Short mmCIF file of C-alpha atoms in Angstrom, two decimals:
data_model
loop_
_atom_site.label_atom_id
_atom_site.label_comp_id
_atom_site.label_asym_id
_atom_site.label_seq_id
_atom_site.Cartn_x
_atom_site.Cartn_y
_atom_site.Cartn_z
CA MET Q 198 -57.10 -4.05 22.06
CA HIS Q 199 -55.92 -5.95 18.99
CA LYS Q 200 -55.22 -2.69 17.18
CA LYS Q 201 -53.13 -1.46 20.13
CA LYS Q 202 -51.13 -4.70 20.17
CA ARG Q 203 -50.51 -4.47 16.42
CA LEU Q 204 -49.47 -0.83 16.81
CA ALA Q 205 -47.09 -1.73 19.64
CA ALA Q 206 -45.61 -4.55 17.58
CA VAL Q 207 -45.09 -2.26 14.60
CA LEU Q 208 -43.53 0.39 16.84
CA MET Q 209 -41.17 -2.17 18.38
CA PHE Q 210 -40.19 -3.37 14.90
CA VAL Q 211 -39.42 0.19 13.82
CA ILE Q 212 -37.30 0.79 16.93
CA LEU Q 213 -35.33 -2.44 16.45
CA PHE Q 214 -34.84 -1.71 12.75
CA ALA Q 215 -33.59 1.80 13.51
CA ALA Q 216 -31.21 0.51 16.17
CA GLU Q 217 -29.80 -2.09 13.78
CA ALA Q 218 -29.38 0.56 11.07
CA LEU Q 219 -27.47 2.77 13.47
CA LEU Q 220 -25.15 -0.09 14.35
CA LEU Q 221 -24.55 -0.86 10.70
CA CYS Q 222 -23.78 2.78 9.98
CA ALA Q 223 -21.30 3.13 12.85
CA PRO Q 224 -17.76 3.65 11.57
CA ALA Q 225 -15.66 0.50 11.56
CA GLY Q 226 -12.83 0.50 14.04
CA ALA Q 227 -14.25 3.49 15.96
CA LEU Q 228 -12.42 3.74 19.28
CA GLU Q 229 -14.14 4.41 22.54
CA GLU Q 230 -12.59 7.37 24.34
CA PRO Q 231 -10.76 6.80 27.64
CA THR Q 232 -12.55 7.31 30.92
CA VAL Q 233 -11.34 10.67 32.26
CA SER Q 234 -12.95 13.22 34.56
CA ASN Q 235 -12.30 15.99 37.06
CA ALA Q 236 -9.24 17.41 35.29
CA LYS Q 237 -8.75 20.68 33.42
CA GLY Q 238 -6.14 19.64 30.85
CA ILE Q 239 -5.05 16.26 29.43
CA TYR Q 240 -2.60 15.25 26.72
CA LEU Q 241 -1.59 11.70 25.78
CA TYR Q 242 1.24 11.35 23.31
CA ASN Q 243 2.91 8.40 21.57
CA LEU Q 244 6.66 8.91 21.23
CA GLU Q 245 7.52 6.40 18.50
CA ASN Q 246 4.96 7.81 16.08
CA ASN Q 247 5.07 11.46 17.19
CA GLN Q 248 1.31 11.37 17.58
CA ALA Q 249 -1.16 12.72 20.11
CA VAL Q 250 -3.78 10.02 20.66
CA PHE Q 251 -5.99 11.89 23.12
CA SER Q 252 -6.33 15.44 24.37
CA LEU Q 253 -8.73 17.45 26.47
CA ASN Q 254 -8.38 21.23 26.70
CA ALA Q 255 -4.72 20.66 25.86
CA GLU Q 256 -4.16 24.29 24.79
CA GLU Q 257 -5.83 25.87 27.83
CA LYS Q 258 -3.47 27.91 30.01
CA LEU Q 259 -3.30 26.42 33.51
CA TYR Q 260 -1.22 26.82 36.64
CA PRO Q 261 1.66 24.38 36.04
CA THR Q 262 2.22 23.41 39.72
CA SER Q 263 5.01 20.88 40.20
CA THR Q 264 5.43 20.19 36.46
CA VAL Q 265 7.72 23.26 36.53
CA LYS Q 266 10.35 21.01 38.10
CA ILE Q 267 10.63 19.07 34.84
CA MET Q 268 12.15 22.17 33.26
CA THR Q 269 14.32 22.83 36.33
CA GLY Q 270 15.61 19.27 36.11
CA VAL Q 271 16.25 19.52 32.38
CA LEU Q 272 18.37 22.64 32.80
CA ALA Q 273 20.22 21.21 35.80
CA ILE Q 274 21.21 18.13 33.82
CA GLU Q 275 22.16 20.13 30.72
CA LYS Q 276 24.26 22.67 32.60
CA LEU Q 277 25.72 20.61 35.41
CA SER Q 278 26.00 16.97 34.28
CA ASP Q 279 29.80 17.29 34.00
CA ARG Q 280 30.01 18.67 37.57
CA LEU Q 281 27.93 16.10 39.47
CA ASN Q 282 30.56 15.45 42.17
CA GLU Q 283 31.19 19.13 42.78
CA ASN Q 284 30.36 20.53 46.24
CA VAL Q 285 28.02 23.49 46.69
CA THR Q 286 27.53 25.45 49.92
CA VAL Q 287 23.92 26.38 50.67
CA THR Q 288 23.47 30.14 51.19
CA ALA Q 289 20.78 32.25 52.80
CA GLU Q 290 19.99 33.78 49.39
CA MET Q 291 19.30 30.32 48.00
CA MET Q 292 16.89 29.53 50.84
CA ALA Q 293 15.15 32.92 50.97
CA ALA Q 294 12.18 31.98 48.77
CA VAL Q 295 11.83 28.30 49.73
CA ARG Q 296 8.25 27.24 50.51
CA GLY Q 297 6.36 23.99 50.32
CA ASN Q 298 7.97 20.56 50.08
CA ASN Q 299 11.66 20.56 51.04
CA ILE Q 300 14.33 18.34 52.61
CA GLY Q 301 15.45 20.86 55.26
CA LEU Q 302 18.68 22.12 53.76
CA ALA Q 303 20.49 24.42 56.17
CA VAL Q 304 22.47 27.56 55.41
CA GLY Q 305 26.13 26.56 55.35
CA GLU Q 306 25.38 22.94 54.47
CA VAL Q 307 27.71 21.47 51.88
CA VAL Q 308 25.99 19.27 49.30
CA THR Q 309 26.92 17.79 45.92
CA ILE Q 310 25.29 18.81 42.67
CA ASP Q 311 24.34 15.17 42.08
CA SER Q 312 22.48 14.98 45.40
CA MET Q 313 20.57 18.17 44.61
CA ILE Q 314 19.49 16.91 41.18
CA ARG Q 315 18.26 13.65 42.69
CA ALA Q 316 16.56 15.39 45.61
CA LEU Q 317 14.72 17.56 43.08
CA LEU Q 318 13.75 14.76 40.69
CA VAL Q 319 13.00 11.97 43.18
CA ASN Q 320 11.41 13.92 46.02
CA GLY Q 321 10.43 17.20 44.35
CA ALA Q 322 12.47 19.16 46.91
CA ASN Q 323 11.93 22.90 46.49
CA ASP Q 324 15.08 23.85 48.41
CA ALA Q 325 17.15 21.67 46.06
CA ALA Q 326 15.54 23.47 43.10
CA TYR Q 327 16.75 26.84 44.41
CA VAL Q 328 20.26 25.53 45.09
CA LEU Q 329 20.47 24.33 41.49
CA ALA Q 330 18.99 27.56 40.09
CA HIS Q 331 21.57 29.72 41.89
CA THR Q 332 24.42 27.34 41.04
CA ILE Q 333 23.56 27.59 37.34
CA SER Q 334 22.60 31.25 36.97
CA GLY Q 335 23.64 33.06 40.15
CA SER Q 336 20.08 34.17 40.93
CA THR Q 337 16.51 33.02 40.71
CA GLU Q 338 15.64 35.76 38.21
CA GLU Q 339 18.38 34.79 35.78
CA PHE Q 340 17.47 31.13 36.05
CA VAL Q 341 13.80 31.84 35.32
CA THR Q 342 14.88 33.72 32.18
CA LEU Q 343 16.83 30.61 31.18
CA MET Q 344 13.74 28.45 31.83
CA ASN Q 345 11.53 30.57 29.59
CA THR Q 346 14.14 30.63 26.82
CA LYS Q 347 14.43 26.85 26.92
CA ALA Q 348 10.65 26.47 26.84
CA LYS Q 349 10.48 28.44 23.59
CA GLU Q 350 13.35 26.36 22.13
CA LEU Q 351 11.34 23.20 22.82
CA GLY Q 352 8.22 24.61 21.18
CA ALA Q 353 6.36 25.37 24.41
CA HIS Q 354 5.12 28.77 23.26
CA HIS Q 355 2.22 28.97 25.72
CA THR Q 356 4.34 28.53 28.84
CA TYR Q 357 5.67 31.19 31.20
CA TYR Q 358 7.65 30.48 34.36
CA THR Q 359 8.22 32.77 37.35
CA ASN Q 360 10.01 30.36 39.72
CA PRO Q 361 11.84 27.00 39.56
CA THR Q 362 9.47 25.02 41.79
CA GLY Q 363 5.88 25.54 40.62
CA MET Q 364 4.72 27.15 43.86
CA HIS Q 365 1.68 29.22 42.98
CA ASP Q 366 2.05 32.49 41.13
CA GLU Q 367 -0.88 34.02 39.27
CA ASN Q 368 1.43 35.08 36.44
CA MET Q 369 2.80 31.59 35.79
CA TYR Q 370 1.10 29.28 33.30
CA SER Q 371 1.52 26.39 30.90
CA THR Q 372 -0.67 23.99 28.93
CA ALA Q 373 -0.97 20.22 28.85
CA ALA Q 374 0.36 20.17 25.27
CA ASP Q 375 3.36 22.36 26.16
CA THR Q 376 4.11 20.27 29.22
CA ALA Q 377 4.11 17.13 27.06
CA GLN Q 378 6.54 18.80 24.66
CA ILE Q 379 8.93 19.57 27.51
CA ALA Q 380 8.47 16.08 28.98
CA LYS Q 381 9.26 14.55 25.60
CA TYR Q 382 12.66 16.23 25.71
CA ALA Q 383 13.21 15.28 29.36
CA TYR Q 384 12.50 11.65 28.45
CA SER Q 385 15.58 11.70 26.20
CA LEU Q 386 17.85 12.53 29.17
CA ASP Q 387 18.99 9.30 30.83
CA LEU Q 388 19.74 10.88 34.22
CA PHE Q 389 16.31 12.52 34.31
CA MET Q 390 14.45 9.25 33.70
CA GLU Q 391 16.72 7.23 35.96
CA ALA Q 392 16.20 9.64 38.85
CA THR Q 393 12.46 10.26 38.41
CA SER Q 394 11.82 6.52 38.10
CA SER Q 395 13.63 5.73 41.37
CA VAL Q 396 11.39 4.76 44.27
CA ARG Q 397 13.77 6.38 46.75
CA TYR Q 398 17.12 8.11 47.02
CA VAL Q 399 19.47 7.97 50.00
CA MET Q 400 21.24 11.29 50.13
CA PRO Q 401 24.68 10.99 51.74
CA ALA Q 402 25.36 12.63 55.09
CA THR Q 403 26.62 16.22 55.00
CA ASN Q 404 28.33 18.54 57.44
CA ARG Q 405 24.89 19.50 58.80
CA SER Q 406 22.83 16.34 58.46
CA GLU Q 407 22.88 12.61 58.67
CA ALA Q 408 21.99 10.64 55.54
CA ARG Q 409 18.47 11.43 54.29
CA THR Q 410 16.17 8.82 52.75
CA LEU Q 411 14.06 10.64 50.16
CA HIS Q 412 10.99 8.87 48.80
CA ASN Q 413 9.46 9.47 45.39
CA ARG Q 414 6.32 11.59 45.76
CA ASN Q 415 4.79 10.17 42.57
CA CYS Q 416 2.26 7.65 43.86
CA LEU Q 417 2.15 5.85 40.52
CA LEU Q 418 5.69 4.69 41.32
CA SER Q 419 5.96 4.62 45.09
CA VAL Q 420 3.56 3.35 47.74
CA TYR Q 421 5.32 5.28 50.52
CA TYR Q 422 2.78 8.13 50.62
CA ASP Q 423 -0.27 6.32 49.22
CA LYS Q 424 -0.77 2.68 48.22
CA ASN Q 425 -3.90 3.22 46.13
CA TYR Q 426 -2.41 4.49 42.88
CA TYR Q 427 0.60 2.26 42.13
CA ASP Q 428 0.83 1.50 38.41
CA GLU Q 429 3.56 -0.89 37.31
CA GLN Q 430 3.63 0.52 33.76
CA ALA Q 431 4.50 4.08 34.87
CA ARG Q 432 8.03 5.52 34.69
CA GLY Q 433 8.88 8.97 36.12
CA MET Q 434 8.39 11.89 35.59
CA ASN Q 435 6.65 14.32 38.00
CA ALA Q 436 3.71 14.60 40.38
CA GLY Q 437 2.56 17.36 42.69
CA SER Q 438 -0.12 19.88 43.52
CA THR Q 439 -0.99 23.31 44.81
CA PRO Q 440 -4.31 24.47 46.28
CA GLU Q 441 -4.80 26.86 43.34
CA GLY Q 442 -3.59 24.61 40.51
CA GLY Q 443 -4.89 21.26 41.68
CA HIS Q 444 -3.09 17.97 41.15
CA SER Q 445 -0.85 17.29 38.15
CA VAL Q 446 0.92 14.14 37.01
CA VAL Q 447 3.32 13.70 34.10
CA THR Q 448 4.50 10.18 33.46
CA ALA Q 449 5.96 7.96 30.78
CA ALA Q 450 5.00 4.34 30.22
CA THR Q 451 6.22 1.66 27.84
CA ASP Q 452 5.42 -1.94 27.00
CA GLY Q 453 8.76 -2.41 25.23
CA GLU Q 454 7.35 -1.50 21.83
CA LEU Q 455 5.19 1.56 22.42
CA THR Q 456 5.96 4.50 24.70
CA TYR Q 457 3.47 7.10 25.91
CA ILE Q 458 3.81 10.37 27.75
CA SER Q 459 0.71 11.23 29.74
CA VAL Q 460 -0.02 14.70 31.12
CA VAL Q 461 -2.91 15.39 33.49
CA MET Q 462 -3.21 18.91 34.91
CA GLY Q 463 -5.61 20.67 37.22
CA ALA Q 464 -7.16 17.50 38.61
CA ASP Q 465 -9.46 17.45 41.62
CA THR Q 466 -9.50 15.45 44.83
CA ILE Q 467 -13.00 14.15 45.50
CA GLU Q 468 -13.86 12.04 48.52
CA GLY Q 469 -10.18 11.33 49.03
CA LYS Q 470 -9.62 10.19 45.44
CA VAL Q 471 -6.85 12.01 43.55
CA TYR Q 472 -8.00 12.20 39.94
CA SER Q 473 -4.61 13.04 38.46
CA TYR Q 474 -3.54 9.48 39.28
CA ILE Q 475 -6.87 7.88 38.41
CA ASN Q 476 -6.99 9.59 35.03
CA THR Q 477 -3.37 8.75 34.26
CA SER Q 478 -3.86 5.03 34.86
CA ASN Q 479 -7.06 5.03 32.81
CA LEU Q 480 -5.29 6.83 29.96
CA LEU Q 481 -2.37 4.40 29.91
CA ASP Q 482 -4.60 1.31 30.09
CA TRP Q 483 -6.71 2.69 27.26
CA ALA Q 484 -3.70 3.53 25.08
CA PHE Q 485 -2.07 0.11 25.40
CA ASP Q 486 -5.41 -1.62 24.76
CA SER Q 487 -6.48 0.62 21.88
CA PHE Q 488 -3.37 0.91 19.69
CA THR Q 489 -0.82 -1.53 18.36
CA TYR Q 490 1.46 -2.13 15.41
CA THR Q 491 -0.59 -3.86 12.73
CA GLN Q 492 0.90 -5.64 9.74
CA VAL Q 493 -0.60 -4.21 6.57
CA LEU Q 494 1.92 -5.54 4.03
CA SER Q 495 4.39 -8.41 3.87
CA PRO Q 496 6.74 -9.93 1.26
CA GLU Q 497 4.48 -13.01 1.19
CA GLN Q 498 1.46 -10.93 0.16
CA ILE Q 499 0.99 -10.69 -3.64
CA VAL Q 500 0.08 -7.10 -4.52
CA CYS Q 501 -0.43 -7.43 -8.29
CA GLU Q 502 0.99 -8.99 -11.45
CA ILE Q 503 2.56 -7.44 -14.54
CA PRO Q 504 2.84 -8.75 -18.15
CA VAL Q 505 6.22 -10.06 -19.33
CA THR Q 506 7.35 -10.05 -22.98
CA LEU Q 507 10.21 -11.85 -24.83
CA SER Q 508 9.72 -15.04 -22.84
CA THR Q 509 8.23 -18.36 -23.88
CA ALA Q 510 8.15 -19.61 -20.26
CA VAL Q 511 5.62 -17.20 -18.71
CA ASP Q 512 3.63 -14.17 -19.81
CA TYR Q 513 3.40 -12.44 -16.41
CA VAL Q 514 5.17 -12.19 -13.04
CA THR Q 515 3.71 -11.45 -9.59
CA LEU Q 516 4.88 -8.47 -7.52
CA VAL Q 517 5.25 -8.15 -3.75
CA SER Q 518 6.39 -5.57 -1.21
CA THR Q 519 10.08 -5.60 -0.28
CA ASP Q 520 9.29 -4.94 3.37
CA THR Q 521 7.03 -6.12 6.13
CA LEU Q 522 5.06 -2.96 6.80
CA ARG Q 523 3.81 -2.65 10.38
CA VAL Q 524 1.90 0.52 11.18
CA TYR Q 525 0.68 2.11 14.42
CA LEU Q 526 -3.11 1.79 14.21
CA PRO Q 527 -6.20 1.21 16.34
CA SER Q 528 -6.06 -2.36 17.59
CA ASP Q 529 -9.60 -3.16 16.45
CA ILE Q 530 -8.98 -2.25 12.81
CA ASN Q 531 -10.14 -4.60 10.05
CA VAL Q 532 -7.14 -4.62 7.71
CA GLU Q 533 -8.93 -6.18 4.74
CA GLU Q 534 -11.82 -3.73 4.86
CA GLU Q 535 -10.22 -0.53 6.14
CA ILE Q 536 -6.73 -0.51 4.62
CA GLU Q 537 -6.52 0.47 0.95
CA ILE Q 538 -3.54 -0.85 -0.99
CA SER Q 539 -2.48 1.27 -3.98
CA TYR Q 540 0.43 0.56 -6.32
CA ILE Q 541 2.30 2.11 -9.24
CA THR Q 542 4.55 0.24 -11.67
CA ASN Q 543 7.40 1.87 -13.57
CA SER Q 544 6.08 0.51 -16.89
CA GLU Q 545 3.03 -1.28 -18.25
CA SER Q 546 5.01 -4.48 -18.87
CA LEU Q 547 8.45 -6.01 -18.31
CA GLN Q 548 10.86 -7.40 -20.89
CA ALA Q 549 12.60 -10.65 -20.09
CA PRO Q 550 15.01 -11.34 -18.57
CA VAL Q 551 13.41 -10.46 -15.22
CA HIS Q 552 15.31 -11.06 -11.99
CA GLU Q 553 13.83 -12.03 -8.63
CA GLY Q 554 13.87 -8.94 -6.41
CA GLN Q 555 13.98 -6.56 -9.37
CA VAL Q 556 12.38 -3.24 -8.39
CA VAL Q 557 9.30 -2.68 -10.54
CA GLY Q 558 7.40 0.10 -8.74
CA SER Q 559 6.02 1.07 -5.35
CA VAL Q 560 3.10 0.11 -3.14
CA THR Q 561 1.26 2.39 -0.71
CA ALA Q 562 -1.00 1.60 2.24
CA ILE Q 563 -3.79 4.11 2.92
CA TYR Q 564 -5.98 4.38 6.03
CA ASP Q 565 -8.80 6.87 6.44
CA GLY Q 566 -7.64 8.79 3.38
CA GLU Q 567 -4.04 9.18 4.60
CA VAL Q 568 -0.88 7.40 3.48
CA ILE Q 569 0.38 5.27 6.37
CA GLY Q 570 3.30 3.53 4.68
CA THR Q 571 5.10 2.84 1.39
CA SER Q 572 7.40 0.14 0.08
CA GLN Q 573 9.06 -0.91 -3.16
CA LEU Q 574 7.39 -3.45 -5.44
CA VAL Q 575 9.65 -6.27 -6.62
CA ALA Q 576 9.36 -9.30 -8.89
CA THR Q 577 8.93 -12.64 -7.14
CA THR Q 578 10.81 -14.85 -9.62
CA ASP Q 579 13.39 -14.99 -12.41
CA VAL Q 580 12.10 -15.07 -16.00
CA SER Q 581 14.50 -16.09 -18.78
CA ARG Q 582 14.54 -14.52 -22.24
CA SER Q 583 13.81 -16.34 -25.49
CA ASP Q 584 16.65 -15.74 -27.98
CA LEU Q 585 14.28 -16.19 -30.94
CA LEU Q 586 11.75 -13.68 -29.59
CA TYR Q 587 14.58 -11.33 -28.66
CA GLY Q 588 15.98 -11.54 -32.19
CA LEU Q 589 12.58 -10.84 -33.73
CA HIS Q 590 12.13 -7.99 -31.30
CA LYS Q 591 15.46 -6.45 -32.31
CA ILE Q 592 14.49 -6.75 -35.97
CA GLU Q 593 11.16 -5.12 -35.21
CA GLN Q 594 12.90 -2.37 -33.29
CA PHE Q 595 15.37 -1.87 -36.17
CA THR Q 596 12.58 -1.60 -38.73
CA LYS Q 597 10.96 1.09 -36.59
CA SER Q 598 14.18 3.05 -36.07
CA ARG Q 599 14.77 6.44 -37.69
CA PHE Q 600 17.89 5.14 -39.41
CA PHE Q 601 16.00 2.30 -41.05
CA ILE Q 602 13.12 4.53 -42.09
CA ALA Q 603 15.54 7.15 -43.46
CA ALA Q 604 17.51 4.48 -45.30
CA LEU Q 605 14.33 2.98 -46.73
CA ILE Q 606 13.09 6.36 -47.93
CA SER Q 607 16.53 7.10 -49.42
CA ALA Q 608 16.52 3.75 -51.21
CA ILE Q 609 13.05 4.41 -52.59
CA ILE Q 610 14.09 7.85 -53.79
CA PHE Q 611 17.28 6.53 -55.40
CA THR Q 612 15.28 3.73 -57.02
CA LEU Q 613 12.77 6.19 -58.43
CA ILE Q 614 15.57 8.44 -59.66
CA TYR Q 615 17.23 5.44 -61.28
CA ILE Q 616 13.99 4.33 -62.96
CA PHE Q 617 13.16 7.80 -64.23
CA GLY Q 618 16.75 8.40 -65.29
CA THR Q 619 16.92 5.13 -67.17
CA ALA Q 620 13.63 5.86 -68.88
CA ILE Q 621 14.85 9.30 -69.99
CA LEU Q 622 18.11 7.86 -71.39
CA ARG Q 623 16.23 5.21 -73.32
CA GLN Q 624 13.93 7.85 -74.77
CA LYS Q 625 16.90 9.92 -75.92
CA LYS Q 626 18.59 6.91 -77.54
CA GLY Q 627 15.39 6.09 -79.38
CA LYS Q 628 15.20 9.59 -80.86
CA LYS Q 629 18.78 9.41 -82.10
CA ARG Q 630 18.09 6.15 -83.96
CA MET Q 631 15.11 7.69 -85.67
CA ARG Q 632 17.30 10.47 -87.09
CA PHE Q 633 19.59 8.04 -88.91
#
């Protein structure tokens, strides 16, 4: 029994030791991944730093569903923003292919371009999408060509559209990464973000309808259709689904300093829970908790010191960064242990006078082997010059100059010539005296 107890104690010690070793070997600042599930493609992107912070199957081709309307909205704003108050008459051709969510536009109804853009972006109205497509291009086919051309211009090379609404078509596809690229551009359009972030839009009465109140179908923004997914940090941009493509949500979110675009595609509904919304909120919470701007350098932080010559007051001066360097990094980073500070000076020493703020070199911050920021190195104080030391220095410099060395050699040569010449003349004079 005693042997078994000793063996158990030893085994427990080994297990605890191994566990502790594993903890010690874990990388510092390692981030836990966000909680996501039941979605086919995810992409989370930080705008300010042009950086993807999380992705899951982001390059996989998926049915784009309602995210197609982001492109339709982009083109509508680009092509028609100077015609917003213009009237358009709804035609049978415009309504021929309308399926799915719509606001009941009637043939012969007169609407404004502005109301169609807002109906599309706020409510995801498919009939408004077709009105805009025909107004811009004259036909659905021509508009789809325009959509695909624009996608390529924006770098969405794995995207192919066949209609302006996202209603299912086996030939239509996109990826989470491509959708984020398109959404990034849409975010730069004020009208797009203003409309998609609106909780509702009251469309004015027309010749065929009383005023329509259109509610935002994105449940991160509006509680009209479902109160379970409201997220106060979300802004815009699109939400929808098809039976074949599942649920998709594209949204932006900002805390005033950092802005993210989140794309969730092909999400499931399980036991009444829509995982496009659940994943999006989890992603945004994780991003704002996990990343921040961290100060890695400041003008108060002494980087190094450099020798100073020609001064009797001091023999060195300290150097600091010119800028406060704040870098987008994991929020749990240990700056002292994980940020490497490297510097280069323009010379090995400085000659007085030195002036406060004088640029002396550069300093670089490095994280995980990559440069994350640079700044100039400057002197922190004035250093006066000693006239005596400066004079001696000039004499020393003069004695080392080519002119001085050449002059010295010439003087030596002339001296030697003079000595030898004088000696020869004396010898000749002595011979002449001996003859007499």
